[in-house]
């Protein structure tokens, strides 16, 4: 019966992959419903001999690592087919069973011209660039909305595929050659590149919306795993410094074909501090030694592009906003261990915008750009908390940090991350 969404509550990289893996053994399906290979979800799985295996997933849902779970790429995803098979082959080589994967016939595919246009557009934007991952995500979603996209199902009909590619290239080649001064893409090569994957893809493709609703009818559990996060959502994020998909709970429904009333639980993943990759406003950003400290202790370098992540203190205003936009029922507060050793830990409780206090996200984006954080300073702790497994195992100051942040953030905190591995989690309320 239950459909559960896992949503990023900040600007991404909150630890959604770890949370999905944590719940993986208790669910039947894990669905990626938005984004593409712009995502980077790291999962660390402890081995019986005490070592650990690290996986970085981009296009595939992290649930593919959980035995017996059916991983699904939903209709809301944009798929780079070369990346799909590279990722699958890399997992197969490591002994992961990927045979259950299902792919929506309605998902759109990323063609080479869209990767090119993504990168050149960024260059043309210059100082106004978004800092995209360069994977062709934005142009592919733009084509979808513009009704000139290529879908997975088109790949199984060469005639239709050729017609569609001809139509889209009539337009794209004008942009590539006349505006960007690039070589035109050819219909033959584009069609050939996409067709090359058809036979391997065919057995995976189905009506994933039907599959998932039938599973819910049977009483099975479906976990919806977001790529990106609330503040990167195309509608609810810091537009235009966002990704081009719906990364919030609403997107979990449109991107999977599961109706809103079937979503029982929304788990917001929120880091105990804040990070952001790429351009755009970030009120609590630290450009001093504290920022460096969070980046080095938290290993804050992008899983997808390797870029250093911008780091700052916890921002309760955006956590509250994410709780509201998504209807968060439970937060997982991740990476609390990274804050160990600080004397005082600032938490942003509101913003000062040109002398006016804002307790909620300012309605005007320019105000958000000028927002200065108003901090409350909480006591730090020096004890190593990586071995904590119950709330009582945490030192008093860390407990207070969790409960104070919870009171400000608009939903209960049901689990706390104290290290990268699955086991390094303090469960306060059972998540499923
Ligand atoms: P995602 O994109 O939301 O899945 O997050 P990423 O995988 O990009 O980034 C989160 C990083 O933090 C990964 O390297 C995780 O292994 C790591 N991580 C997750 N939870 C914790 C935690 O509680 N403590 C520590 N120290 N690392 C964590
Ligand atoms: P996960 O799922 C962090 C950012 C990019 C850029 C903006 C637009 O790992 O949390 P795009 O290539 O999507 O058009 O880039 O969005 N971005 C992410 N930042 N984590 C991610 O994914 C991201 N996916 C995209 O850095 O600022
Ligand atoms: Mg990530």
Tab-separated table of C-alpha atoms and ligand atoms in Angstrom:
chain	number	residue	atom	x	y	z
A	1	UNK	CA	0.000	0.000	0.000
A	2	UNK	CA	2.469	2.736	0.982
A	3	UNK	CA	4.236	5.014	-1.461
A	4	UNK	CA	7.045	6.895	0.243
A	5	UNK	CA	9.049	9.761	-1.249
A	6	UNK	CA	12.621	10.666	-0.345
A	7	UNK	CA	13.239	14.319	-1.122
A	8	UNK	CA	16.278	16.586	-0.815
A	9	UNK	CA	15.436	19.517	1.472
A	10	UNK	CA	18.323	21.844	0.532
A	11	UNK	CA	20.417	22.233	-2.667
A	12	UNK	CA	21.234	18.555	-3.183
A	13	UNK	CA	23.821	16.103	-1.860
A	14	UNK	CA	22.043	15.792	1.483
A	15	UNK	CA	22.575	12.013	1.567
A	16	UNK	CA	19.506	10.788	-0.326
A	17	UNK	CA	21.445	7.780	-1.620
A	18	UNK	CA	22.324	6.611	1.874
A	19	UNK	CA	18.727	7.080	3.070
A	20	UNK	CA	17.377	5.107	0.102
A	21	UNK	CA	19.841	2.334	0.791
A	22	UNK	CA	18.887	2.336	4.455
A	23	UNK	CA	15.252	1.651	3.566
A	24	UNK	CA	16.070	-0.546	0.570
A	25	UNK	CA	15.672	-3.850	2.345
A	26	UNK	CA	12.132	-2.926	3.441
A	27	UNK	CA	10.645	-1.865	0.116
A	28	UNK	CA	9.655	-3.626	-3.108
A	29	UNK	CA	10.305	-0.883	-5.674
A	30	UNK	CA	12.664	2.106	-5.785
A	31	UNK	CA	11.787	4.700	-8.403
A	32	UNK	CA	13.869	7.530	-9.796
A	33	UNK	CA	11.286	10.079	-10.904
A	34	UNK	CA	13.221	13.192	-11.997
A	35	UNK	CA	16.563	14.379	-13.286
A	36	UNK	CA	19.128	12.233	-14.994
A	37	UNK	CA	22.848	11.722	-14.710
A	38	UNK	CA	23.271	15.159	-13.168
A	39	UNK	CA	22.618	13.411	-9.840
A	40	UNK	CA	25.353	11.736	-7.835
A	41	UNK	CA	24.216	9.519	-4.986
A	42	UNK	CA	26.886	7.828	-2.914
A	43	UNK	CA	26.111	4.640	-1.058
A	44	UNK	CA	28.594	3.023	1.318
A	45	UNK	CA	27.856	-0.583	2.193
A	46	UNK	CA	29.712	-2.225	5.076
A	47	UNK	CA	31.012	-5.741	4.376
A	48	UNK	CA	31.106	-8.702	6.786
A	49	UNK	CA	34.938	-8.447	6.939
A	50	UNK	CA	34.744	-4.868	8.241
A	51	UNK	CA	35.682	-3.186	4.955
A	52	UNK	CA	33.178	-1.164	2.970
A	53	UNK	CA	32.137	-0.936	-0.672
A	54	UNK	CA	31.399	2.499	-2.111
A	55	UNK	CA	29.053	3.019	-5.056
A	56	UNK	CA	28.326	6.287	-6.892
A	57	UNK	CA	25.022	6.204	-8.763
A	58	UNK	CA	24.004	8.857	-11.253
A	59	UNK	CA	21.180	7.716	-13.477
A	60	UNK	CA	20.119	4.553	-11.710
A	61	UNK	CA	18.091	4.681	-8.499
A	62	UNK	CA	20.207	3.816	-5.448
A	63	UNK	CA	17.735	1.043	-4.632
A	64	UNK	CA	19.322	-1.044	-7.390
A	65	UNK	CA	21.886	-2.041	-4.763
A	66	UNK	CA	19.251	-3.655	-2.527
A	67	UNK	CA	18.747	-7.329	-3.362
A	68	UNK	CA	15.265	-8.239	-4.564
A	69	UNK	CA	14.100	-4.644	-5.027
A	70	UNK	CA	12.783	-3.687	-8.471
A	71	UNK	CA	14.503	-0.477	-9.580
A	72	UNK	CA	12.440	1.752	-11.857
A	73	UNK	CA	13.373	4.734	-14.030
A	74	UNK	CA	10.140	6.704	-14.224
A	75	UNK	CA	8.615	8.842	-16.963
A	76	UNK	CA	9.927	12.068	-15.363
A	77	UNK	CA	13.583	11.124	-15.892
A	78	UNK	CA	15.790	12.127	-18.824
A	79	UNK	CA	18.015	9.251	-19.901
A	80	UNK	CA	21.451	9.328	-21.448
A	81	UNK	CA	21.432	5.811	-22.887
A	82	UNK	CA	25.225	5.528	-23.071
A	83	UNK	CA	25.426	6.394	-19.380
A	84	UNK	CA	22.635	3.962	-18.524
A	85	UNK	CA	24.524	1.023	-19.971
A	86	UNK	CA	27.903	2.191	-18.636
A	87	UNK	CA	26.440	2.325	-15.142
A	88	UNK	CA	24.713	-1.017	-15.520
A	89	UNK	CA	27.891	-2.671	-16.829
A	90	UNK	CA	29.939	-1.221	-13.970
A	91	UNK	CA	27.471	-2.661	-11.439
A	92	UNK	CA	27.345	-6.041	-13.204
A	93	UNK	CA	31.156	-6.144	-13.062
A	94	UNK	CA	30.897	-5.693	-9.281
A	95	UNK	CA	28.423	-8.551	-8.958
A	96	UNK	CA	25.220	-6.485	-8.553
A	97	UNK	CA	22.074	-8.097	-9.978
A	98	UNK	CA	20.519	-5.459	-12.252
A	99	UNK	CA	18.127	-7.787	-14.073
A	100	UNK	CA	14.971	-6.379	-12.493
A	101	UNK	CA	15.417	-2.814	-13.841
A	102	UNK	CA	12.357	-1.323	-15.523
A	103	UNK	CA	12.411	1.822	-17.678
A	104	UNK	CA	9.422	3.991	-18.578
A	105	UNK	CA	8.474	4.053	-22.258
A	106	UNK	CA	7.627	7.737	-21.753
A	107	UNK	CA	10.965	8.893	-20.319
A	108	UNK	CA	12.865	11.251	-22.619
A	109	UNK	CA	16.324	10.541	-23.934
A	110	UNK	CA	19.274	12.921	-23.945
A	111	UNK	CA	20.685	13.237	-27.463
A	112	UNK	CA	24.193	14.406	-28.238
A	113	UNK	CA	23.032	17.808	-29.538
A	114	UNK	CA	21.526	18.565	-26.126
A	115	UNK	CA	24.764	17.835	-24.308
A	116	UNK	CA	26.491	20.217	-26.732
A	117	UNK	CA	23.834	22.918	-26.332
A	118	UNK	CA	23.997	22.644	-22.511
A	119	UNK	CA	27.735	23.307	-22.491
A	120	UNK	CA	27.714	26.089	-25.087
A	121	UNK	CA	24.748	27.867	-23.498
A	122	UNK	CA	26.704	28.031	-20.252
A	123	UNK	CA	29.641	29.557	-22.079
A	124	UNK	CA	27.402	32.128	-23.756
A	125	UNK	CA	25.782	33.053	-20.443
A	126	UNK	CA	29.227	33.978	-19.100
A	127	UNK	CA	28.888	35.542	-15.648
A	128	UNK	CA	25.159	34.665	-15.630
A	129	UNK	CA	25.847	30.944	-16.089
A	130	UNK	CA	23.995	28.401	-13.936
A	131	UNK	CA	26.988	26.122	-13.353
A	132	UNK	CA	25.183	23.086	-14.800
A	133	UNK	CA	26.645	19.615	-14.805
A	134	UNK	CA	26.905	19.820	-18.608
A	135	UNK	CA	25.006	16.576	-19.067
A	136	UNK	CA	22.325	17.986	-21.409
A	137	UNK	CA	19.625	17.958	-18.735
A	138	UNK	CA	18.157	21.462	-19.239
A	139	UNK	CA	17.935	21.338	-23.065
A	140	UNK	CA	16.332	17.861	-22.939
A	141	UNK	CA	13.619	19.010	-20.511
A	142	UNK	CA	13.165	22.137	-22.646
A	143	UNK	CA	12.547	19.888	-25.676
A	144	UNK	CA	10.051	17.862	-23.645
A	145	UNK	CA	8.076	20.998	-22.747
A	146	UNK	CA	8.467	22.290	-26.276
A	147	UNK	CA	7.025	18.964	-27.534
A	148	UNK	CA	10.013	18.146	-29.703
A	149	UNK	CA	11.646	15.606	-27.366
A	150	UNK	CA	12.623	12.027	-28.206
A	151	UNK	CA	11.136	9.394	-25.907
A	152	UNK	CA	12.319	5.903	-25.045
A	153	UNK	CA	9.443	4.354	-27.018
A	154	UNK	CA	10.519	6.201	-30.178
A	155	UNK	CA	13.715	4.195	-30.279
A	156	UNK	CA	11.841	1.030	-31.182
A	157	UNK	CA	10.444	2.440	-34.414
A	158	UNK	CA	13.183	3.595	-36.777
A	159	UNK	CA	10.751	5.424	-39.079
A	160	UNK	CA	9.168	7.439	-36.281
A	161	UNK	CA	12.561	8.072	-34.680
A	162	UNK	CA	13.964	9.372	-37.976
A	163	UNK	CA	10.966	11.661	-38.484
A	164	UNK	CA	11.289	13.059	-34.988
A	165	UNK	CA	15.035	13.575	-35.255
A	166	UNK	CA	14.595	15.297	-38.622
A	167	UNK	CA	12.054	17.659	-37.085
A	168	UNK	CA	14.121	18.535	-34.045
A	169	UNK	CA	17.356	18.933	-36.005
A	170	UNK	CA	15.729	21.391	-38.386
A	171	UNK	CA	15.507	23.638	-35.354
A	172	UNK	CA	18.606	22.606	-33.379
A	173	UNK	CA	20.923	22.942	-36.359
A	174	UNK	CA	19.844	26.532	-36.840
A	175	UNK	CA	20.871	27.174	-33.240
A	176	UNK	CA	24.071	25.164	-33.457
A	177	UNK	CA	25.313	26.643	-36.727
A	178	UNK	CA	23.867	30.156	-36.847
A	179	UNK	CA	23.934	31.198	-33.195
A	180	UNK	CA	26.663	29.044	-31.702
A	181	UNK	CA	28.850	28.677	-34.796
A	182	UNK	CA	29.087	24.903	-34.341
A	183	UNK	CA	28.879	21.972	-36.723
A	184	UNK	CA	25.384	20.726	-37.574
A	185	UNK	CA	24.307	17.365	-36.133
A	186	UNK	CA	23.302	14.827	-38.780
A	187	UNK	CA	20.043	12.888	-38.726
A	188	UNK	CA	21.835	9.647	-39.645
A	189	UNK	CA	24.366	9.825	-36.851
A	190	UNK	CA	21.825	10.853	-34.227
A	191	UNK	CA	19.437	8.067	-35.209
A	192	UNK	CA	22.248	5.528	-35.356
A	193	UNK	CA	23.520	6.483	-31.889
A	194	UNK	CA	20.073	6.065	-30.347
A	195	UNK	CA	19.188	2.875	-32.241
A	196	UNK	CA	22.390	1.243	-31.046
A	197	UNK	CA	20.799	0.738	-27.608
A	198	UNK	CA	17.383	-0.457	-28.749
A	199	UNK	CA	17.778	-4.215	-28.423
A	200	UNK	CA	19.399	-4.094	-25.011
A	201	UNK	CA	16.839	-1.603	-23.784
A	202	UNK	CA	13.719	-3.316	-25.135
A	203	UNK	CA	13.187	-5.930	-22.375
A	204	UNK	CA	13.403	-3.257	-19.653
A	205	UNK	CA	10.801	-0.942	-21.126
A	206	UNK	CA	7.192	-0.928	-19.942
A	207	UNK	CA	4.349	1.214	-18.643
A	208	UNK	CA	6.006	1.894	-15.297
A	209	UNK	CA	2.993	3.889	-14.004
A	210	UNK	CA	0.818	0.805	-14.432
A	211	UNK	CA	3.483	-1.432	-12.880
A	212	UNK	CA	3.770	0.790	-9.792
A	213	UNK	CA	0.039	1.275	-9.256
A	214	UNK	CA	-0.528	-2.474	-9.539
A	215	UNK	CA	2.219	-3.018	-6.978
A	216	UNK	CA	0.488	-0.567	-4.613
A	217	UNK	CA	-2.827	-2.381	-5.232
A	218	UNK	CA	-1.130	-5.601	-4.078
A	219	UNK	CA	0.009	-3.891	-0.885
A	220	UNK	CA	3.653	-3.604	-1.887
A	221	UNK	CA	5.863	-0.678	-0.880
A	222	UNK	CA	7.172	1.834	-3.416
A	223	UNK	CA	9.985	4.225	-2.534
A	224	UNK	CA	10.398	7.290	-4.752
A	225	UNK	CA	13.957	8.626	-4.726
A	226	UNK	CA	14.472	12.240	-5.799
A	227	UNK	CA	17.418	13.536	-7.698
A	228	UNK	CA	18.485	17.103	-6.783
A	229	UNK	CA	16.437	18.893	-4.150
A	230	UNK	CA	13.754	21.410	-3.199
A	231	UNK	CA	15.870	24.531	-3.715
A	232	UNK	CA	16.942	23.207	-7.142
A	233	UNK	CA	13.337	22.460	-8.208
A	234	UNK	CA	12.366	24.338	-11.381
A	235	UNK	CA	9.205	25.748	-9.712
A	236	UNK	CA	10.096	25.963	-6.037
A	237	UNK	CA	13.852	26.488	-6.154
A	238	UNK	CA	16.082	29.521	-6.527
A	239	UNK	CA	15.178	30.060	-10.190
A	240	UNK	CA	17.028	30.436	-12.535
A	241	UNK	CA	19.779	28.781	-10.486
A	242	UNK	CA	17.972	25.459	-10.453
A	243	UNK	CA	17.848	22.222	-12.389
A	244	UNK	CA	15.132	21.764	-15.008
A	245	UNK	CA	12.950	19.149	-13.312
A	246	UNK	CA	10.469	18.823	-10.442
A	247	UNK	CA	12.529	17.495	-7.559
A	248	UNK	CA	9.805	17.969	-4.929
A	249	UNK	CA	7.000	15.677	-3.730
A	250	UNK	CA	4.671	16.843	-6.502
A	251	UNK	CA	7.305	15.766	-8.998
A	252	UNK	CA	7.364	12.323	-7.371
A	253	UNK	CA	3.767	11.915	-8.555
A	254	UNK	CA	4.040	13.399	-12.042
A	255	UNK	CA	7.390	11.721	-12.618
A	256	UNK	CA	6.155	8.255	-11.701
A	257	UNK	CA	2.426	8.134	-12.484
A	258	UNK	CA	1.548	7.533	-8.829
A	259	UNK	CA	-1.398	9.755	-7.835
A	260	UNK	CA	-0.924	12.230	-4.942
A	261	UNK	CA	-3.433	10.512	-2.647
A	262	UNK	CA	-1.331	7.343	-2.744
A	263	UNK	CA	1.730	9.093	-1.301
A	264	UNK	CA	1.656	8.241	2.411
A	265	UNK	CA	4.973	9.590	3.611
A	266	UNK	CA	7.507	12.208	2.548
A	267	UNK	CA	10.978	11.871	4.010
A	268	UNK	CA	13.034	15.062	3.713
A	269	UNK	CA	16.786	14.586	3.758
A	270	UNK	CA	18.546	17.565	5.310
A	271	UNK	CA	22.220	17.984	6.114
A	272	UNK	CA	23.233	19.273	9.551
A	273	UNK	CA	24.832	22.145	7.612
A	274	UNK	CA	24.262	23.315	4.034
A	275	UNK	CA	26.040	22.825	0.711
A	276	UNK	CA	25.482	23.919	-2.842
A	277	UNK	CA	27.194	23.146	-6.166
A	278	UNK	CA	27.035	25.623	-9.032
A	279	UNK	CA	25.932	29.246	-9.021
A	280	UNK	CA	23.093	30.985	-7.191
A	281	UNK	CA	22.169	32.563	-3.859
A	282	UNK	CA	23.143	30.837	-0.619
A	283	UNK	CA	22.584	33.026	2.476
A	284	UNK	CA	24.556	30.962	5.008
A	285	UNK	CA	27.537	30.361	2.712
A	286	UNK	CA	30.900	30.591	4.471
A	287	UNK	CA	33.859	31.882	2.536
A	288	UNK	CA	36.204	31.617	5.508
A	289	UNK	CA	38.066	28.886	7.362
A	290	UNK	CA	34.782	27.440	8.698
A	291	UNK	CA	33.650	26.828	5.107
A	292	UNK	CA	36.978	25.128	4.383
A	293	UNK	CA	36.588	23.102	7.557
A	294	UNK	CA	33.121	21.815	6.595
A	295	UNK	CA	34.325	21.020	3.070
A	296	UNK	CA	37.345	19.032	4.205
A	297	UNK	CA	35.733	17.217	7.173
A	298	UNK	CA	32.528	16.559	5.218
A	299	UNK	CA	34.430	15.601	2.021
A	300	UNK	CA	32.232	18.056	0.150
A	301	UNK	CA	33.289	17.522	-3.428
A	302	UNK	CA	30.717	16.759	-6.125
A	303	UNK	CA	29.972	13.078	-6.806
A	304	UNK	CA	29.220	13.903	-10.455
A	305	UNK	CA	31.588	16.704	-11.456
A	306	UNK	CA	34.153	16.620	-8.632
A	307	UNK	CA	33.631	20.366	-8.060
A	308	UNK	CA	34.233	21.640	-4.505
A	309	UNK	CA	30.827	22.186	-2.899
A	310	UNK	CA	30.070	25.588	-1.404
A	311	UNK	CA	29.504	25.130	2.342
A	312	UNK	CA	27.589	27.009	5.033
A	313	UNK	CA	25.687	26.648	8.285
A	314	UNK	CA	22.271	25.029	8.732
A	315	UNK	CA	19.465	27.194	7.423
A	316	UNK	CA	16.182	26.546	9.242
A	317	UNK	CA	14.301	28.935	6.932
A	318	UNK	CA	14.909	26.732	3.900
A	319	UNK	CA	14.260	23.561	5.932
A	320	UNK	CA	10.847	24.960	6.944
A	321	UNK	CA	10.208	25.917	3.343
A	322	UNK	CA	11.080	22.386	2.185
A	323	UNK	CA	8.830	20.919	4.890
A	324	UNK	CA	5.966	23.044	3.586
A	325	UNK	CA	6.482	22.566	-0.163
A	326	UNK	CA	6.873	18.805	0.156
A	327	UNK	CA	4.624	18.028	3.121
A	328	UNK	CA	7.611	16.458	4.869
A	329	UNK	CA	6.468	13.910	7.453
A	330	UNK	CA	9.958	12.975	8.680
A	331	UNK	CA	13.353	14.547	8.341
A	332	UNK	CA	16.599	12.590	8.256
A	333	UNK	CA	19.313	14.913	9.574
A	334	UNK	CA	22.547	13.766	7.940
A	335	UNK	CA	26.256	14.308	8.598
A	336	UNK	CA	25.886	15.456	12.203
A	337	UNK	CA	29.322	13.887	12.797
A	338	UNK	CA	30.886	16.555	10.550
A	339	UNK	CA	29.998	19.249	13.125
A	340	UNK	CA	31.946	17.506	15.909
A	341	UNK	CA	34.740	19.615	17.358
A	342	UNK	CA	33.218	23.068	16.874
A	343	UNK	CA	32.925	25.258	19.950
A	344	UNK	CA	29.716	26.951	18.807
A	345	UNK	CA	27.468	25.897	15.938
A	346	UNK	CA	25.495	28.720	14.314
A	347	UNK	CA	22.022	27.951	12.954
A	348	UNK	CA	20.212	30.435	10.729
A	349	UNK	CA	16.739	31.098	12.138
A	350	UNK	CA	15.606	33.991	9.903
A	351	UNK	CA	16.977	36.496	7.382
A	352	UNK	CA	17.650	40.177	7.543
A	353	UNK	CA	16.799	41.756	4.193
A	354	UNK	CA	17.758	45.421	4.136
A	355	UNK	CA	16.871	45.822	7.804
A	356	UNK	CA	13.626	43.821	7.674
A	357	UNK	CA	13.398	40.431	9.401
A	358	UNK	CA	12.067	37.549	7.257
A	359	UNK	CA	11.039	34.340	9.008
A	360	UNK	CA	9.999	32.749	5.710
A	361	UNK	CA	11.627	32.621	2.270
A	362	UNK	CA	11.349	36.117	0.765
A	363	UNK	CA	8.848	36.163	-2.080
A	364	UNK	CA	11.201	38.160	-4.277
A	365	UNK	CA	14.342	36.458	-5.553
A	366	UNK	CA	16.363	39.695	-5.335
A	367	UNK	CA	15.566	39.853	-1.617
A	368	UNK	CA	16.848	36.293	-1.236
A	369	UNK	CA	20.095	37.375	-2.916
A	370	UNK	CA	20.465	40.114	-0.269
A	371	UNK	CA	19.347	37.982	2.683
A	372	UNK	CA	21.745	38.066	5.632
A	373	UNK	CA	21.393	35.157	8.040
A	374	UNK	CA	20.264	35.828	11.603
A	375	UNK	CA	22.035	33.207	13.691
A	376	UNK	CA	21.338	31.449	16.943
A	377	UNK	CA	24.570	30.021	18.389
A	378	UNK	CA	24.262	26.496	19.780
A	379	UNK	CA	26.883	24.763	21.943
A	380	UNK	CA	29.176	22.355	20.132
A	381	UNK	CA	30.505	18.976	21.303
A	382	UNK	CA	33.895	17.335	21.011
A	383	UNK	CA	33.059	13.655	21.562
A	384	UNK	CA	33.288	11.286	18.581
A	385	UNK	CA	29.665	10.507	17.720
A	386	UNK	CA	30.263	8.124	14.813
A	387	UNK	CA	29.495	5.109	17.025
A	388	UNK	CA	26.172	6.511	18.331
A	389	UNK	CA	23.205	4.325	17.468
A	390	UNK	CA	20.519	5.691	19.794
A	391	UNK	CA	19.592	9.272	20.591
A	392	UNK	CA	20.825	8.740	24.158
A	393	UNK	CA	24.282	7.783	22.813
A	394	UNK	CA	24.717	11.364	21.545
A	395	UNK	CA	26.394	13.878	23.883
A	396	UNK	CA	23.980	16.362	25.496
A	397	UNK	CA	25.009	19.260	23.215
A	398	UNK	CA	24.474	17.141	20.079
A	399	UNK	CA	21.062	16.090	21.399
A	400	UNK	CA	20.206	19.748	21.930
A	401	UNK	CA	21.394	20.581	18.419
A	402	UNK	CA	19.020	17.936	17.010
A	403	UNK	CA	16.007	18.968	19.092
A	404	UNK	CA	16.586	22.700	18.532
A	405	UNK	CA	16.917	22.273	14.794
A	406	UNK	CA	13.838	20.009	14.812
A	407	UNK	CA	11.746	22.658	16.549
A	408	UNK	CA	12.715	25.188	13.867
A	409	UNK	CA	12.365	23.002	10.804
A	410	UNK	CA	8.701	22.139	10.476
A	411	UNK	CA	8.731	18.343	10.868
A	412	UNK	CA	10.067	15.763	13.277
A	413	UNK	CA	13.610	14.438	12.869
A	414	UNK	CA	13.282	10.677	12.697
A	415	UNK	CA	16.879	9.679	12.031
A	416	UNK	CA	20.318	11.226	12.331
A	417	UNK	CA	23.356	10.327	10.214
A	418	UNK	CA	26.644	9.996	12.082
A	419	UNK	CA	28.805	8.543	9.294
A	420	UNK	CA	28.650	7.489	5.633
A	421	UNK	CA	27.874	3.788	6.138
A	422	UNK	CA	24.372	2.354	6.443
A	423	UNK	CA	24.961	1.373	10.071
A	424	UNK	CA	26.094	4.851	11.116
A	425	UNK	CA	22.545	6.037	11.752
A	426	UNK	CA	20.639	6.980	14.891
A	427	UNK	CA	16.996	6.017	14.425
A	428	UNK	CA	14.636	8.056	16.605
A	429	UNK	CA	11.326	7.035	14.988
A	430	UNK	CA	11.025	4.066	12.616
A	431	UNK	CA	10.896	5.407	9.068
A	432	UNK	CA	8.690	2.702	7.575
B	1	LIG	P1	22.877	12.633	-2.386
B	1	LIG	O1	23.131	13.216	-3.728
B	1	LIG	O2	21.795	13.338	-1.646
B	1	LIG	O3	22.645	11.141	-2.433
B	1	LIG	O4	24.201	12.852	-1.547
B	1	LIG	P2	25.720	12.584	-2.049
B	1	LIG	O5	25.947	11.120	-2.097
B	1	LIG	O6	26.010	13.386	-3.264
B	1	LIG	O7	26.534	13.269	-0.884
B	1	LIG	C1	26.419	12.856	0.432
B	1	LIG	C2	27.803	12.349	0.908
B	1	LIG	O8	27.795	12.271	2.314
B	1	LIG	C3	28.135	10.954	0.419
B	1	LIG	O9	29.531	10.882	0.210
B	1	LIG	C4	27.717	10.056	1.562
B	1	LIG	O10	28.462	8.844	1.623
B	1	LIG	C5	28.028	10.925	2.743
B	1	LIG	N1	27.147	10.748	3.900
B	1	LIG	C6	25.799	10.504	3.926
B	1	LIG	N2	25.336	10.535	5.202
B	1	LIG	C7	26.400	10.799	5.993
B	1	LIG	C8	26.581	11.000	7.404
B	1	LIG	O11	25.642	10.942	8.186
B	1	LIG	N3	27.850	11.305	7.831
B	1	LIG	C9	28.922	11.406	6.977
B	1	LIG	N4	30.119	11.716	7.487
B	1	LIG	N5	28.797	11.231	5.651
B	1	LIG	C10	27.557	10.936	5.166
B	2	LIG	P1	21.980	15.124	-6.314
B	2	LIG	O1	20.842	14.257	-6.774
B	2	LIG	C1	23.789	19.100	-6.304
B	2	LIG	C2	22.993	21.620	-9.797
B	2	LIG	C3	24.155	21.971	-10.714
B	2	LIG	C4	23.708	23.335	-11.193
B	2	LIG	C5	22.197	23.179	-11.312
B	2	LIG	C6	21.717	22.895	-12.738
B	2	LIG	O2	23.283	14.410	-6.228
B	2	LIG	O3	21.615	15.881	-5.084
B	2	LIG	P2	21.831	20.740	-14.296
B	2	LIG	O4	23.009	19.991	-14.852
B	2	LIG	O5	20.919	19.904	-13.469
B	2	LIG	O6	21.107	21.528	-15.346
B	2	LIG	O7	22.482	21.842	-13.307
B	2	LIG	O8	21.840	22.106	-10.470
B	2	LIG	N1	22.796	20.173	-9.577
B	2	LIG	C7	23.096	19.544	-8.433
B	2	LIG	N2	23.668	20.004	-7.295
B	2	LIG	N3	23.369	17.826	-6.365
B	2	LIG	C8	22.759	17.360	-7.483
B	2	LIG	O9	22.180	16.153	-7.553
B	2	LIG	C9	22.633	18.224	-8.604
B	2	LIG	N4	22.107	18.088	-9.853
B	2	LIG	C10	22.211	19.294	-10.423
B	2	LIG	O10	25.361	22.026	-10.010
B	2	LIG	O11	23.942	24.298	-10.203
B	3	LIG	MG1	24.681	14.015	-4.820
